mmCIF file of C-alpha atoms in Angstrom:
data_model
loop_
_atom_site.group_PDB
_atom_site.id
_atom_site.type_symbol
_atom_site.label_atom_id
_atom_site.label_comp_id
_atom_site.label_asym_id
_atom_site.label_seq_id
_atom_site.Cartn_x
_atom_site.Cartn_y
_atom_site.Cartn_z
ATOM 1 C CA UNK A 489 8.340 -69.144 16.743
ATOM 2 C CA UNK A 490 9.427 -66.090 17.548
ATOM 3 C CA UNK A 491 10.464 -63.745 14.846
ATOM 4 C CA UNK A 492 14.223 -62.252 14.755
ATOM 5 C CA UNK A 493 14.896 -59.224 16.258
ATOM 6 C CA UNK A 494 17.661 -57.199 14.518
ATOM 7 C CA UNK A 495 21.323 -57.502 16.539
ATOM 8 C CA UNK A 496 23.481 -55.474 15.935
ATOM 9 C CA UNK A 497 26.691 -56.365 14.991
ATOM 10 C CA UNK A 498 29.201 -57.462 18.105
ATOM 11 C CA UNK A 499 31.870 -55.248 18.740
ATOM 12 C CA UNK A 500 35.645 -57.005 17.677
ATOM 13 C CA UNK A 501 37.283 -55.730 20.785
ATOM 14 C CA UNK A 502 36.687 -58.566 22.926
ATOM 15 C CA UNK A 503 37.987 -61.344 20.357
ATOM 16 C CA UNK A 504 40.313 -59.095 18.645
ATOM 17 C CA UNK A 505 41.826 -58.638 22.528
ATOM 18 C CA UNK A 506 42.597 -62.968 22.274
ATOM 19 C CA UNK A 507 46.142 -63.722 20.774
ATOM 20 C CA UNK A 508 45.453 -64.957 17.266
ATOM 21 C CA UNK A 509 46.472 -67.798 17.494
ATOM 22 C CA UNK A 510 43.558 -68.719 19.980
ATOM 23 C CA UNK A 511 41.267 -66.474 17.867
ATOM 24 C CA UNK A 512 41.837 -69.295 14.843
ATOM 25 C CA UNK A 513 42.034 -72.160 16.750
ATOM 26 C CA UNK A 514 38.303 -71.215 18.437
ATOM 27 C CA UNK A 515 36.926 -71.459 14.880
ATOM 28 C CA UNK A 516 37.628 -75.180 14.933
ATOM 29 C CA UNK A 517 35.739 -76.078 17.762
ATOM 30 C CA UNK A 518 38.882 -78.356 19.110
ATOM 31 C CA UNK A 519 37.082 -78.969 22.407
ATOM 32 C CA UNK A 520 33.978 -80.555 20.720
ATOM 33 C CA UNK A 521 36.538 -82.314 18.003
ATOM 34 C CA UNK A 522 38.236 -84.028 20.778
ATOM 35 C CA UNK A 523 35.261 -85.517 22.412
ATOM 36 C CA UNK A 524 34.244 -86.221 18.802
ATOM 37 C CA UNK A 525 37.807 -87.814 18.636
ATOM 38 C CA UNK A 526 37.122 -90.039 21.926
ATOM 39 C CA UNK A 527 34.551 -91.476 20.621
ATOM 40 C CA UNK A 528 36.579 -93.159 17.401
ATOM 41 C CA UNK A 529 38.952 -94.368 19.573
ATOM 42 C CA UNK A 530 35.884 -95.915 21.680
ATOM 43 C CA UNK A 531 35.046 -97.238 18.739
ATOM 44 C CA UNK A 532 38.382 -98.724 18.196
ATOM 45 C CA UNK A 533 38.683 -100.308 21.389
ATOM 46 C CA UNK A 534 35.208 -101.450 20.803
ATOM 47 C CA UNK A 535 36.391 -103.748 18.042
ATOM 48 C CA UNK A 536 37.686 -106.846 19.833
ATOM 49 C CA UNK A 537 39.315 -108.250 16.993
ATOM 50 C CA UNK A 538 40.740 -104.845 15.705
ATOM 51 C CA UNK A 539 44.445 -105.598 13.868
ATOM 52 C CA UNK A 540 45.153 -101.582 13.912
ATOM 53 C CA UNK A 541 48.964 -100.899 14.454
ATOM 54 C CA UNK A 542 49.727 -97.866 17.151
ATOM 55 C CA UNK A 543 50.592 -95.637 14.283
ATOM 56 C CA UNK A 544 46.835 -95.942 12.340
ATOM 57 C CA UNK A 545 45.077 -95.279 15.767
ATOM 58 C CA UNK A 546 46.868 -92.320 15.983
ATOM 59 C CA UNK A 547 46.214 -91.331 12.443
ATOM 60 C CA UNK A 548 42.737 -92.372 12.897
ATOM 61 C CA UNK A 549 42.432 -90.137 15.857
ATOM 62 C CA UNK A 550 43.776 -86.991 13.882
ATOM 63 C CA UNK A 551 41.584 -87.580 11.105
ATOM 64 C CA UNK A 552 39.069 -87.350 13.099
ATOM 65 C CA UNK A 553 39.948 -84.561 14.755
ATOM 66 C CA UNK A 554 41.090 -82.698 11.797
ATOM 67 C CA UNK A 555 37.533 -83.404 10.143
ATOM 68 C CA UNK A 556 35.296 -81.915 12.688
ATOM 69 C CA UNK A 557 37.537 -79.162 13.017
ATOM 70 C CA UNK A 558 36.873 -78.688 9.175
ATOM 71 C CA UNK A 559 33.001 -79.159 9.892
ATOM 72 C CA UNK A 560 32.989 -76.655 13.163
ATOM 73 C CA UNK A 561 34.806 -74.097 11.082
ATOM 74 C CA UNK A 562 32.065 -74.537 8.240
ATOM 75 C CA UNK A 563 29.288 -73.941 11.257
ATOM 76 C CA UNK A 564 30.735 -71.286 12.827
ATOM 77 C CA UNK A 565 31.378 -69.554 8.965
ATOM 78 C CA UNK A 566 27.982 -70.159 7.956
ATOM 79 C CA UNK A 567 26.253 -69.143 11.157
ATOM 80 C CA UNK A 568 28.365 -66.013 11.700
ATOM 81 C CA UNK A 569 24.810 -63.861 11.602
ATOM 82 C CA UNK A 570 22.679 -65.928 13.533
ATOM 83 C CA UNK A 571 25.857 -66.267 16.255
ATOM 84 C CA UNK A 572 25.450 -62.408 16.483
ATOM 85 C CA UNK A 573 21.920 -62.716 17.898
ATOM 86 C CA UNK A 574 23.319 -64.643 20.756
ATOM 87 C CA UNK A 575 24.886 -63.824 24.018
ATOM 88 C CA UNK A 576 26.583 -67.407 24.348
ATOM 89 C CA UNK A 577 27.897 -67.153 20.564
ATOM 90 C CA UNK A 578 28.256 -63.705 19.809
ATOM 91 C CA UNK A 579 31.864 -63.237 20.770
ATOM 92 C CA UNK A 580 32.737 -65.682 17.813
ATOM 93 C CA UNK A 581 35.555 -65.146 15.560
ATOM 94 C CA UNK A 582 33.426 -64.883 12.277
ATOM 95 C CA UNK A 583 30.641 -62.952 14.482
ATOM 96 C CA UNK A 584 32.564 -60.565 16.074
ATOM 97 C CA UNK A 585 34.431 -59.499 12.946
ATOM 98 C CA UNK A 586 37.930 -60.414 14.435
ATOM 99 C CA UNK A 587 38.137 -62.543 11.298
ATOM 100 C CA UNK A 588 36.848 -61.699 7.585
ATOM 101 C CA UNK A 589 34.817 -64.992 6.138
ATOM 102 C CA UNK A 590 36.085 -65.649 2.183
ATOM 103 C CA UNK A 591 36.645 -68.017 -0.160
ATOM 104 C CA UNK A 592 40.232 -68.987 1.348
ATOM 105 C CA UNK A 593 38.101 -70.410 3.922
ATOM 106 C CA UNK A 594 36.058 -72.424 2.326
ATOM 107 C CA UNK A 595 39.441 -73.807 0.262
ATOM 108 C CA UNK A 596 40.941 -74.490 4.141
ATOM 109 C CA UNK A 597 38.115 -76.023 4.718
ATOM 110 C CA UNK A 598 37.694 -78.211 1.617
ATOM 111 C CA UNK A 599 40.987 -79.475 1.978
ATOM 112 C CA UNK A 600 40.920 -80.094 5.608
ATOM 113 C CA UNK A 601 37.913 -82.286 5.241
ATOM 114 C CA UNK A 602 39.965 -83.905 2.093
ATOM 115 C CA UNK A 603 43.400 -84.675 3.734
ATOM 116 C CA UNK A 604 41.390 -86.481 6.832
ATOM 117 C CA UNK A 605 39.627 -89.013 4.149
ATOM 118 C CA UNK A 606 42.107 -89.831 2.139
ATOM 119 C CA UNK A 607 44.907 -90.217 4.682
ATOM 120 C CA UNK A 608 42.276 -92.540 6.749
ATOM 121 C CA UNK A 609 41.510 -94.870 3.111
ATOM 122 C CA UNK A 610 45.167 -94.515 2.979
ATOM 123 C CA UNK A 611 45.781 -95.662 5.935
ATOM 124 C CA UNK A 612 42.673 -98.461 6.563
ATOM 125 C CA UNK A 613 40.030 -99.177 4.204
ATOM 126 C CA UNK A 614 37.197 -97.041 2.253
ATOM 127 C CA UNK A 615 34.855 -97.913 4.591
ATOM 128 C CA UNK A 616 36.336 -95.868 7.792
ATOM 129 C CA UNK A 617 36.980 -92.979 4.872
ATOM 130 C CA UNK A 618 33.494 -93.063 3.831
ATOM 131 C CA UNK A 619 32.402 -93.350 7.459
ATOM 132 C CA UNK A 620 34.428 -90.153 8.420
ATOM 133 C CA UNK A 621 33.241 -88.031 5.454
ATOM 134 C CA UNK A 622 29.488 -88.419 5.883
ATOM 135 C CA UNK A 623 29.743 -87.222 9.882
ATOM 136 C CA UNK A 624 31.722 -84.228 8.705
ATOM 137 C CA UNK A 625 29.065 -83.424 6.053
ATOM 138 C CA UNK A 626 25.940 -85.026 8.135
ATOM 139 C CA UNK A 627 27.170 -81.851 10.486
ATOM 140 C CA UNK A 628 27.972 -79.114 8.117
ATOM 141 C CA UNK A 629 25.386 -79.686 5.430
ATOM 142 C CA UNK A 630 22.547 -81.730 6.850
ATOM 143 C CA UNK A 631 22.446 -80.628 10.244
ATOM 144 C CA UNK A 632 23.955 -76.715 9.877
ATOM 145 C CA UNK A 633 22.459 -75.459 6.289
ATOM 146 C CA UNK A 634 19.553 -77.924 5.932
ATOM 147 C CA UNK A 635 17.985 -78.697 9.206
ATOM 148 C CA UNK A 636 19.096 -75.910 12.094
ATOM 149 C CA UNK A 637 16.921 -73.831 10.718
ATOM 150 C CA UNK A 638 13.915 -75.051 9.746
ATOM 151 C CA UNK A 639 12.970 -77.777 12.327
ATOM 152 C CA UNK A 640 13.067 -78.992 15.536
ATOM 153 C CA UNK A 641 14.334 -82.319 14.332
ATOM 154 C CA UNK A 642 17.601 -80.543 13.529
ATOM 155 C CA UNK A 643 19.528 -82.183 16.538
ATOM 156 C CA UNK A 644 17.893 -85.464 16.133
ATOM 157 C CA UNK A 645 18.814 -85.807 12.529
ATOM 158 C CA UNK A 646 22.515 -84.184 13.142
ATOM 159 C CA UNK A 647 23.786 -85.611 15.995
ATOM 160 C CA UNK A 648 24.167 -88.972 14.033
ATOM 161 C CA UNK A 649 27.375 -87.466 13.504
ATOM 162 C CA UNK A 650 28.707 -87.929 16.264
ATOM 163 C CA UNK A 651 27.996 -91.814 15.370
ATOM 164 C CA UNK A 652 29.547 -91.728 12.715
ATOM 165 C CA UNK A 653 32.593 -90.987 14.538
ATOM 166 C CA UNK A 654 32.309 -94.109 16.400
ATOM 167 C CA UNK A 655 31.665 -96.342 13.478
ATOM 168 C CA UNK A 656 34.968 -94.478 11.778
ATOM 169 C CA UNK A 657 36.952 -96.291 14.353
ATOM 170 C CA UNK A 658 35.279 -99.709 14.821
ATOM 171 C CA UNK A 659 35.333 -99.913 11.115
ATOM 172 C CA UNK A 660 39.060 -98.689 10.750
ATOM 173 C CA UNK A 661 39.673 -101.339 13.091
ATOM 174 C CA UNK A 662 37.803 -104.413 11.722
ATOM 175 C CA UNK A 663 35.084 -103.409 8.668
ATOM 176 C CA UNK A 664 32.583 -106.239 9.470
ATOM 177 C CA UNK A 665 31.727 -103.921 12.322
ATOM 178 C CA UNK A 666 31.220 -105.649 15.907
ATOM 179 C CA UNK A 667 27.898 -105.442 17.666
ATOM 180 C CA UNK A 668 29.177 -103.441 20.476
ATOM 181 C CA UNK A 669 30.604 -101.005 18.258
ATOM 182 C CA UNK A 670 27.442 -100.840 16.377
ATOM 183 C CA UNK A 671 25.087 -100.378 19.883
ATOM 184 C CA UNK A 672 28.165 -97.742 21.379
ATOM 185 C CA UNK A 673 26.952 -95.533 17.545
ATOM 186 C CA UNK A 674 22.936 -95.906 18.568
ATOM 187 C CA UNK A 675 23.595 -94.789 22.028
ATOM 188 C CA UNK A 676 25.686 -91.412 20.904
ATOM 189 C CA UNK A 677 22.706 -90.634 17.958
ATOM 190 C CA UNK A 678 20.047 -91.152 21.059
ATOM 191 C CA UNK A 679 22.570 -89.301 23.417
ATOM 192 C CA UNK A 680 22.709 -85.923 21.492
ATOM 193 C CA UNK A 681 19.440 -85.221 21.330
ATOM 194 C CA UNK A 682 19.110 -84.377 25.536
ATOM 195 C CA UNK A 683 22.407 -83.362 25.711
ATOM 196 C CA UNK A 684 21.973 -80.439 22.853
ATOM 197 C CA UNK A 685 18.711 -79.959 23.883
ATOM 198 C CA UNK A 686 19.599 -79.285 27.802
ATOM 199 C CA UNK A 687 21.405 -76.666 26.349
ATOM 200 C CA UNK A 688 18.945 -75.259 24.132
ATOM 201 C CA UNK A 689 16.825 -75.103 27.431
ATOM 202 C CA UNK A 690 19.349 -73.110 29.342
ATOM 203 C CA UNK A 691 19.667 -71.244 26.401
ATOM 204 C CA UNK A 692 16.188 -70.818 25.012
ATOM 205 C CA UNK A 693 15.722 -66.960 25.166
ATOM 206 C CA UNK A 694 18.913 -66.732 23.208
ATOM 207 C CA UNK A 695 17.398 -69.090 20.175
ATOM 208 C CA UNK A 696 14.281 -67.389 19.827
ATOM 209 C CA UNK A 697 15.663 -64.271 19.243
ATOM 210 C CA UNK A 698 18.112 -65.826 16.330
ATOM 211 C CA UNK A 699 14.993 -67.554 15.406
ATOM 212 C CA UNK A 700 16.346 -70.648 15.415
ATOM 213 C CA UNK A 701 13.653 -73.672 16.153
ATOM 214 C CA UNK A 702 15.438 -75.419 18.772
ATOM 215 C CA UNK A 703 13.106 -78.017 20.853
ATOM 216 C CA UNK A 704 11.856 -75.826 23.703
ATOM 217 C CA UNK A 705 11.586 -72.723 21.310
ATOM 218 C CA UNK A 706 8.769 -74.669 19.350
ATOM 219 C CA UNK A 707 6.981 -76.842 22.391
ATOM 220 C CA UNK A 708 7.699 -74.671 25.054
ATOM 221 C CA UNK A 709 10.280 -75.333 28.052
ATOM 222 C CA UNK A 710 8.055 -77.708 30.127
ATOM 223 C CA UNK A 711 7.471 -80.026 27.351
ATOM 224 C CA UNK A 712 10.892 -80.338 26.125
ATOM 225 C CA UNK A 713 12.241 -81.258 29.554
ATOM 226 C CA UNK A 714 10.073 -83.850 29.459
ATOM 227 C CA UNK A 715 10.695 -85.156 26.237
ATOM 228 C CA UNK A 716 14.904 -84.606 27.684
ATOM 229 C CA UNK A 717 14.034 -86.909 30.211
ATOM 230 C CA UNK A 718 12.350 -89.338 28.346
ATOM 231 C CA UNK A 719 15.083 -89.407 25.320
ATOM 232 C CA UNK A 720 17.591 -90.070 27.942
ATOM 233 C CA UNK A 721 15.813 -92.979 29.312
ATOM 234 C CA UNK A 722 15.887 -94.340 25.377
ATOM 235 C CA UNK A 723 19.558 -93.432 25.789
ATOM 236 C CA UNK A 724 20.790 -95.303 29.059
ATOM 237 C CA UNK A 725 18.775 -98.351 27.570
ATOM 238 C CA UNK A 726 20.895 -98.369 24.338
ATOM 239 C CA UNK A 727 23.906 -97.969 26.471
ATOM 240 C CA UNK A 728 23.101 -101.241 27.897
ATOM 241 C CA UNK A 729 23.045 -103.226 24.679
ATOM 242 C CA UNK A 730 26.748 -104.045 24.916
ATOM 243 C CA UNK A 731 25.969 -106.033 28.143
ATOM 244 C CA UNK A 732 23.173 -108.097 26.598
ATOM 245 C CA UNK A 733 23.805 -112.199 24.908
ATOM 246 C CA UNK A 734 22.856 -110.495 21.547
ATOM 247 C CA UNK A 735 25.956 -108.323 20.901
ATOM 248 C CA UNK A 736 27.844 -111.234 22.294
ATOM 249 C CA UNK A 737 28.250 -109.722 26.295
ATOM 250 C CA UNK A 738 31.421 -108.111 25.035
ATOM 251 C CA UNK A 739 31.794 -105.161 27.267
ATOM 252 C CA UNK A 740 33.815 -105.478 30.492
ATOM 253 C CA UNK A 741 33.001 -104.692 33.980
ATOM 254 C CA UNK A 742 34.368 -101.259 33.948
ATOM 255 C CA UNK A 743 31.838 -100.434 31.050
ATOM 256 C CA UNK A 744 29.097 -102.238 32.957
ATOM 257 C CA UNK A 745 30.265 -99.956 36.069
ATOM 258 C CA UNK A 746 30.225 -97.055 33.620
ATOM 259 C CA UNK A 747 27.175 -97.163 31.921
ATOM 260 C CA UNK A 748 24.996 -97.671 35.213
ATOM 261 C CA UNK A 749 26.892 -95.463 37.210
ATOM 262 C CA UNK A 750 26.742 -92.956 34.371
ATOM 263 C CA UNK A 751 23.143 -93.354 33.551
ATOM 264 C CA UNK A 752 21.444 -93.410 36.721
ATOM 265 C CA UNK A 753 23.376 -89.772 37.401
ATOM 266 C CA UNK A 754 22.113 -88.651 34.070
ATOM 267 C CA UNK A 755 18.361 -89.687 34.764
ATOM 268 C CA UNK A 756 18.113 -88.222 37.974
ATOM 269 C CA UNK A 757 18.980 -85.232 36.500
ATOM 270 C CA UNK A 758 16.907 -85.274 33.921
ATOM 271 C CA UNK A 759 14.477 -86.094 35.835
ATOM 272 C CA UNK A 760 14.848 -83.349 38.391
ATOM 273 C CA UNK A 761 14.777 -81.316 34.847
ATOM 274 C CA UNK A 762 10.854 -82.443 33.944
ATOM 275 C CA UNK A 763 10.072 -81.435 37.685
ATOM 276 C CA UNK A 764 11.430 -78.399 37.886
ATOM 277 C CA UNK A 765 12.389 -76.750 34.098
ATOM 278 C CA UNK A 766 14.619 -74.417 34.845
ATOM 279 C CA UNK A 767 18.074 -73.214 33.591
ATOM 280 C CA UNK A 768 20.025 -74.319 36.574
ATOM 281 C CA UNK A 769 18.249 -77.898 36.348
ATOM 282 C CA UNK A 770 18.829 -77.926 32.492
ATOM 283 C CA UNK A 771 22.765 -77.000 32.952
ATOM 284 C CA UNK A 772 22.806 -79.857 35.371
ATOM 285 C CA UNK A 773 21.602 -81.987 32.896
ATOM 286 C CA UNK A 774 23.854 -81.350 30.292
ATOM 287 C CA UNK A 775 26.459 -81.394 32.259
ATOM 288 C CA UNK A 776 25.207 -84.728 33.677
ATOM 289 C CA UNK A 777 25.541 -86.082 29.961
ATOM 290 C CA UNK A 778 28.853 -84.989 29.563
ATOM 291 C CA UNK A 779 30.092 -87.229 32.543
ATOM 292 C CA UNK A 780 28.098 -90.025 31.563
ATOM 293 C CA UNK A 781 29.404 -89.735 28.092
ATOM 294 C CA UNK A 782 33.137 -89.822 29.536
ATOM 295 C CA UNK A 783 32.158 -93.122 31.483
ATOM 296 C CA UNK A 784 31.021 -94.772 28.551
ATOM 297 C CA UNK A 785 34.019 -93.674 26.694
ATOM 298 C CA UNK A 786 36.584 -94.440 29.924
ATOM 299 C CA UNK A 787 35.007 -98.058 30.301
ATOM 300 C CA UNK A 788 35.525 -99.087 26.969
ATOM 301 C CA UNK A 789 39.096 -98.048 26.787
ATOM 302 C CA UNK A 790 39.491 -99.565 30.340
ATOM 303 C CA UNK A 791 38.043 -103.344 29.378
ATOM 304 C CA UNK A 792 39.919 -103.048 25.700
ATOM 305 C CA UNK A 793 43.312 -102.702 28.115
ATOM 306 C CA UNK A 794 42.075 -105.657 30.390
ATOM 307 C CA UNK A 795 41.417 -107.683 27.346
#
């Protein structure tokens, strides 16, 4: 690994220049907290025999939300020095210096994170609370200030947060969990992984100077295409669960149309990845997992309406 070269500290001007409003709001991550948010309500229309009135999917969805807002702001507060090392991150609030990190903060934070769980256990069951809490903290703690730092499993490890967004809403919905639920969670832990990692590709010149051990910091760019290509293959497979006699053949056509549509984009870009690693191929590729993500998500919602 590459040791850390000394950054100095980004100049304010640039963020300082944003209206504040948008200066705060960045430091919530909203744009990764409503794809986060997406996925619950996949996971709510996931649940075929879900009961949940209009009023508890919306304050499932804001939960949600409102948590990995509270977890993003804990990342971004955290990883204000490492941020400065890095051309993509360095214009961050807490980086830049166009906000002061303190212990009002970490109270925002605290009780962010607190209002979310208890207003979901108000509002459905413990189970969905419990559910919500440990992909806040399985992101802030496990994933930002035990794992990013020290090994390349960090993403592996951390992005079952993002499935524990989906099992928030399937078990708002109905707590025995349904097997489609339960195979839409495996395929967004095995989808973060080459999504995260395509970036960390793109990116790679940026996390060796923070010294962060991303994937293709610690094997080298070649390998971890390959291994990008060969997670998403694990991926698409899960993806196909829902179709199979074992979780009951619940999903629709419009997942089915989804899923292969979606998948055989995202292979042939990762594959194109492994062929050729470079950053235009790996942006492709992450950006290929972003659409196949939505098609998952779009074909769930589309067969719960049909239903």
């Amino acid at each position: 690994m590459n040791t850390p070269r000394a950054v100095p500290r980004a100049s304010p001007g640039a963020a300082a220049a944003a209206p504040a409003w948008r200066t705060v709001l960045g430091v919530f991550k909203l744009r990764i907290g409503v794809l986060i948010m997406l996925t619950a309500l996949a996971g709510i229309a996931a649940t075929p025999n879900g009961t949940l009135a209009a009023w508890q999917v919306v304050l499932v969805a804001c939960a949600v939300l409102v948590s990995s807002a509270a977890a993003g702001a804990f990342n971004q507060l955290v990883e204000a020095d490492s941020d400065r090392r890095m051309a993509r991150t360095r214009t961050r609030a807490f980086a830049s210096g166009a906000l002061r990190p303190g212990p009002r903060w970490h109270g925002l934070i605290a009780a962010l994170l607190a209002v979310a769980v208890a207003a979901t256990w108000a509002a459905t069951n413990g189970l969905a609370a419990l559910f919500l809490a440990a992909g806040a903290l399985t992101y802030a703690v496990v994933y930002t200030l035990l794992l990013k730092r020290r090994t390349s499993w960090n993403i592996v490890i951390g992005g079952a947060a993002g499935s524990f967004a989906v099992l928030t809403g399937a078990a708002a919905a109905d707590p025995s969990l349904s097997p489609q639920a339960l195979a839409l969670a495996l395929t967004l832990l095995l989808w973060t992984p080459p999504h995260f990692w395509s970036l960390a590709i793109a990116c790679h010149d940026d996390y060796a100077a923070a010294g962060i051990p991303m994937l293709p910091v610690v094997v080298g760019i070649p390998r971890a295409a390959r291994i990008v290509h060969g997670h998403a293959c694990a991926m698409v497979a899960a993806s196909m669960l829902p179709l199979l006699p074992w979780t009951g053949g619940s999903a629709g056509a419009a997942y089915a149309i989804g899923a292969i549509a979606g998948g055989a984009w995202l292979l042939l870009r990762t594959q194109a990845l492994a062929l050729e690693p470079k950053r235009p191929r790996a942006m492709a590729a992450f950006f290929a997992s972003m659409v196949q993500l939505s098609l998952l998500i779009v074909g769930v919602a589309v067969d719960a309406a049909l239903r």
